[in-house]
PDB file of C-alpha atoms in Angstrom:
ATOM      1  CA  MET A   1       2.882-115.061   8.131  1.00  0.00           C
ATOM      2  CA  ARG A   2       4.918-113.975  11.134  1.00  0.00           C
ATOM      3  CA  GLY A   3       6.171-110.758   9.279  1.00  0.00           C
ATOM      4  CA  CYS A   4       3.599-108.981   8.079  1.00  0.00           C
ATOM      5  CA  TRP A   5       1.984-109.405  11.424  1.00  0.00           C
ATOM      6  CA  SER A   6       5.191-107.330  12.804  1.00  0.00           C
ATOM      7  CA  THR A   7       4.366-105.128  10.424  1.00  0.00           C
ATOM      8  CA  VAL A   8       0.349-104.065  11.054  1.00  0.00           C
ATOM      9  CA  VAL A   9       0.864-104.334  14.637  1.00  0.00           C
ATOM     10  CA  THR A  10       3.733-101.062  14.000  1.00  0.00           C
ATOM     11  CA  LEU A  11       1.912 -99.833  11.457  1.00  0.00           C
ATOM     12  CA  SER A  12      -0.383 -99.360  13.661  1.00  0.00           C
ATOM     13  CA  ILE A  13       1.468 -98.078  17.130  1.00  0.00           C
ATOM     14  CA  LEU A  14       2.758 -95.674  14.750  1.00  0.00           C
ATOM     15  CA  LEU A  15      -0.455 -94.020  14.174  1.00  0.00           C
ATOM     16  CA  LEU A  16      -1.822 -94.121  16.711  1.00  0.00           C
ATOM     17  CA  GLY A  17       0.911 -92.477  17.994  1.00  0.00           C
ATOM     18  CA  LEU A  18       0.390 -90.083  14.573  1.00  0.00           C
ATOM     19  CA  GLY A  19      -3.298 -89.170  15.951  1.00  0.00           C
ATOM     20  CA  SER A  20      -2.557 -88.689  19.621  1.00  0.00           C
ATOM     21  CA  LEU A  21       0.016 -85.548  18.611  1.00  0.00           C
ATOM     22  CA  SER A  22      -2.544 -84.286  16.376  1.00  0.00           C
ATOM     23  CA  CYS A  23      -5.671 -84.203  18.816  1.00  0.00           C
ATOM     24  CA  GLY A  24      -3.578 -82.478  21.030  1.00  0.00           C
ATOM     25  CA  GLU A  25      -5.459 -79.463  22.545  1.00  0.00           C
ATOM     26  CA  SER A  26      -3.307 -76.041  21.680  1.00  0.00           C
ATOM     27  CA  THR A  27      -1.220 -75.037  24.963  1.00  0.00           C
ATOM     28  CA  LYS A  28      -2.090 -71.478  24.646  1.00  0.00           C
ATOM     29  CA  PRO A  29      -4.280 -69.730  26.630  1.00  0.00           C
ATOM     30  CA  ARG A  30      -7.134 -67.587  25.823  1.00  0.00           C
ATOM     31  CA  PHE A  31      -6.187 -64.659  27.177  1.00  0.00           C
ATOM     32  CA  ASP A  32      -3.614 -64.361  29.339  1.00  0.00           C
ATOM     33  CA  HIS A  33      -4.315 -60.999  31.340  1.00  0.00           C
ATOM     34  CA  GLU A  34      -7.545 -59.371  32.621  1.00  0.00           C
ATOM     35  CA  ILE A  35      -8.356 -56.316  33.539  1.00  0.00           C
ATOM     36  CA  ARG A  36     -12.067 -55.825  34.739  1.00  0.00           C
ATOM     37  CA  VAL A  37     -14.861 -52.913  34.811  1.00  0.00           C
ATOM     38  CA  GLU A  38     -16.224 -52.528  37.827  1.00  0.00           C
ATOM     39  CA  ARG A  39     -17.500 -49.618  40.380  1.00  0.00           C
ATOM     40  CA  LEU A  40     -16.051 -46.774  38.027  1.00  0.00           C
ATOM     41  CA  ARG A  41     -12.671 -47.814  37.297  1.00  0.00           C
ATOM     42  CA  PHE A  42     -10.374 -50.101  35.722  1.00  0.00           C
ATOM     43  CA  PHE A  43      -8.943 -52.921  37.840  1.00  0.00           C
ATOM     44  CA  PRO A  44      -6.492 -53.419  37.027  1.00  0.00           C
ATOM     45  CA  ASN A  45      -5.672 -49.944  35.676  1.00  0.00           C
ATOM     46  CA  ASP A  46      -2.201 -50.320  35.352  1.00  0.00           C
ATOM     47  CA  ILE A  47      -0.599 -53.079  33.857  1.00  0.00           C
ATOM     48  CA  SER A  48       2.971 -54.440  32.192  1.00  0.00           C
ATOM     49  CA  ILE A  49       2.537 -57.294  29.420  1.00  0.00           C
ATOM     50  CA  GLY A  50       5.011 -57.840  27.256  1.00  0.00           C
ATOM     51  CA  PRO A  51       4.741 -58.158  23.638  1.00  0.00           C
ATOM     52  CA  GLY A  52       2.194 -60.992  21.734  1.00  0.00           C
ATOM     53  CA  SER A  53      -0.093 -60.814  25.134  1.00  0.00           C
ATOM     54  CA  ARG A  54      -3.931 -61.086  24.716  1.00  0.00           C
ATOM     55  CA  VAL A  55      -5.875 -58.523  27.104  1.00  0.00           C
ATOM     56  CA  ARG A  56      -9.369 -59.879  27.773  1.00  0.00           C
ATOM     57  CA  PHE A  57     -11.285 -56.650  28.816  1.00  0.00           C
ATOM     58  CA  VAL A  58     -14.636 -57.339  31.278  1.00  0.00           C
ATOM     59  CA  ASN A  59     -17.743 -55.794  32.687  1.00  0.00           C
ATOM     60  CA  VAL A  60     -18.456 -57.153  35.860  1.00  0.00           C
ATOM     61  CA  GLU A  61     -21.211 -54.991  36.942  1.00  0.00           C
ATOM     62  CA  ARG A  62     -24.634 -55.819  37.018  1.00  0.00           C
ATOM     63  CA  ARG A  63     -26.471 -55.031  34.268  1.00  0.00           C
ATOM     64  CA  GLY A  64     -28.852 -51.869  34.206  1.00  0.00           C
ATOM     65  CA  SER A  65     -29.088 -48.557  32.227  1.00  0.00           C
ATOM     66  CA  ASP A  66     -26.344 -47.167  33.687  1.00  0.00           C
ATOM     67  CA  THR A  67     -23.747 -50.040  33.680  1.00  0.00           C
ATOM     68  CA  ILE A  68     -23.434 -49.781  29.741  1.00  0.00           C
ATOM     69  CA  ARG A  69     -19.323 -48.897  29.855  1.00  0.00           C
ATOM     70  CA  THR A  70     -16.630 -48.813  27.013  1.00  0.00           C
ATOM     71  CA  VAL A  71     -12.914 -49.229  25.722  1.00  0.00           C
ATOM     72  CA  THR A  72     -11.779 -47.061  23.913  1.00  0.00           C
ATOM     73  CA  SER A  73      -8.628 -46.828  23.281  1.00  0.00           C
ATOM     74  CA  GLY A  74      -6.468 -43.110  23.960  1.00  0.00           C
ATOM     75  CA  THR A  75      -6.598 -40.155  26.684  1.00  0.00           C
ATOM     76  CA  GLY A  76     -10.229 -39.058  26.577  1.00  0.00           C
ATOM     77  CA  PRO A  77     -12.667 -37.636  24.812  1.00  0.00           C
ATOM     78  CA  MET A  78     -10.501 -34.808  23.795  1.00  0.00           C
ATOM     79  CA  ASP A  79      -8.171 -36.915  22.601  1.00  0.00           C
ATOM     80  CA  PRO A  80      -8.529 -36.944  18.071  1.00  0.00           C
ATOM     81  CA  GLU A  81      -7.362 -40.698  17.786  1.00  0.00           C
ATOM     82  CA  ARG A  82      -9.666 -41.901  20.672  1.00  0.00           C
ATOM     83  CA  GLY A  83     -10.956 -45.349  18.613  1.00  0.00           C
ATOM     84  CA  ASN A  84      -7.843 -45.573  16.110  1.00  0.00           C
ATOM     85  CA  LEU A  85      -7.710 -49.343  17.869  1.00  0.00           C
ATOM     86  CA  PHE A  86     -10.666 -50.375  19.709  1.00  0.00           C
ATOM     87  CA  ASP A  87     -13.652 -49.038  20.938  1.00  0.00           C
ATOM     88  CA  GLU A  88     -15.679 -51.560  22.048  1.00  0.00           C
ATOM     89  CA  VAL A  89     -19.878 -51.568  23.952  1.00  0.00           C
ATOM     90  CA  LEU A  90     -19.501 -53.769  27.375  1.00  0.00           C
ATOM     91  CA  GLU A  91     -22.803 -54.518  28.955  1.00  0.00           C
ATOM     92  CA  GLY A  92     -22.869 -55.818  32.689  1.00  0.00           C
ATOM     93  CA  PHE A  93     -23.819 -59.315  33.105  1.00  0.00           C
ATOM     94  CA  ASP A  94     -27.850 -60.004  33.933  1.00  0.00           C
ATOM     95  CA  ALA A  95     -27.813 -62.341  37.268  1.00  0.00           C
ATOM     96  CA  GLY A  96     -25.581 -64.519  38.877  1.00  0.00           C
ATOM     97  CA  ASN A  97     -21.810 -65.012  38.601  1.00  0.00           C
ATOM     98  CA  VAL A  98     -22.430 -64.943  35.232  1.00  0.00           C
ATOM     99  CA  ASP A  99     -19.370 -61.937  33.448  1.00  0.00           C
ATOM    100  CA  GLY A 100     -20.976 -59.274  31.559  1.00  0.00           C
ATOM    101  CA  ASP A 101     -19.712 -58.552  28.254  1.00  0.00           C
ATOM    102  CA  ASP A 102     -16.218 -58.746  27.149  1.00  0.00           C
ATOM    103  CA  PHE A 103     -13.482 -58.715  24.206  1.00  0.00           C
ATOM    104  CA  LEU A 104     -10.366 -59.640  23.848  1.00  0.00           C
ATOM    105  CA  TYR A 105      -7.358 -57.309  22.036  1.00  0.00           C
ATOM    106  CA  ASP A 106      -4.183 -58.798  20.750  1.00  0.00           C
ATOM    107  CA  PHE A 107      -0.610 -56.065  21.765  1.00  0.00           C
ATOM    108  CA  ASP A 108       1.514 -56.942  19.704  1.00  0.00           C
ATOM    109  CA  GLU A 109       3.686 -53.841  19.876  1.00  0.00           C
ATOM    110  CA  ARG A 110       5.725 -52.555  22.445  1.00  0.00           C
ATOM    111  CA  GLY A 111       4.723 -48.620  23.645  1.00  0.00           C
ATOM    112  CA  THR A 112       2.616 -47.418  26.182  1.00  0.00           C
ATOM    113  CA  PHE A 113      -1.066 -47.754  25.251  1.00  0.00           C
ATOM    114  CA  THR A 114      -4.254 -45.490  27.478  1.00  0.00           C
ATOM    115  CA  TYR A 115      -7.365 -46.297  27.141  1.00  0.00           C
ATOM    116  CA  TYR A 116     -11.044 -44.644  29.169  1.00  0.00           C
ATOM    117  CA  THR A 117     -14.754 -44.897  28.758  1.00  0.00           C
ATOM    118  CA  ARG A 118     -17.077 -42.793  27.469  1.00  0.00           C
ATOM    119  CA  PHE A 119     -20.025 -43.677  30.034  1.00  0.00           C
ATOM    120  CA  PRO A 120     -21.204 -42.538  32.017  1.00  0.00           C
ATOM    121  CA  GLU A 121     -20.620 -39.362  30.887  1.00  0.00           C
ATOM    122  CA  GLY A 122     -18.844 -36.832  31.877  1.00  0.00           C
ATOM    123  CA  GLU A 123     -17.190 -39.341  34.408  1.00  0.00           C
ATOM    124  CA  GLU A 124     -14.542 -40.986  32.329  1.00  0.00           C
ATOM    125  CA  PHE A 125     -12.293 -43.409  33.928  1.00  0.00           C
ATOM    126  CA  THR A 126      -8.438 -44.819  32.057  1.00  0.00           C
ATOM    127  CA  GLY A 127      -5.655 -47.637  32.774  1.00  0.00           C
ATOM    128  CA  THR A 128      -2.304 -48.133  30.860  1.00  0.00           C
ATOM    129  CA  ILE A 129      -1.064 -50.660  29.519  1.00  0.00           C
ATOM    130  CA  ARG A 130       2.784 -51.174  29.247  1.00  0.00           C
ATOM    131  CA  VAL A 131       4.059 -53.585  26.620  1.00  0.00           C
ATOM    132  CA  GLN A 132       7.402 -54.106  26.793  1.00  0.00           C
TER     133      GLN A 132
END
């Protein structure tokens, strides 16, 4: 009987240990870098990151008819490749200290990626991400 009891205790300890391993939270953050849209510019507007980095683009302007922005890949409206990687519409926030719309993009390839906003038309602003 004593041998049976020690076997039960040993198995219980092993099962508890395995359960805690599978219940651990992921250590990967939701995003590695953040770029904010505010006051008609991207902040920061020029960053260098590593391959595999996840970037969060977020509109932190107060919501109104003139705070709808896009984050569009490319150098500007005349770029024939504009929007090929991403073209997301981000509205500002309603009230309080809550961010507006956001989106995440994983930069897996090395290279230089330019992006701009299509709104407000005629006042496009740009940014650059260098993946090194």
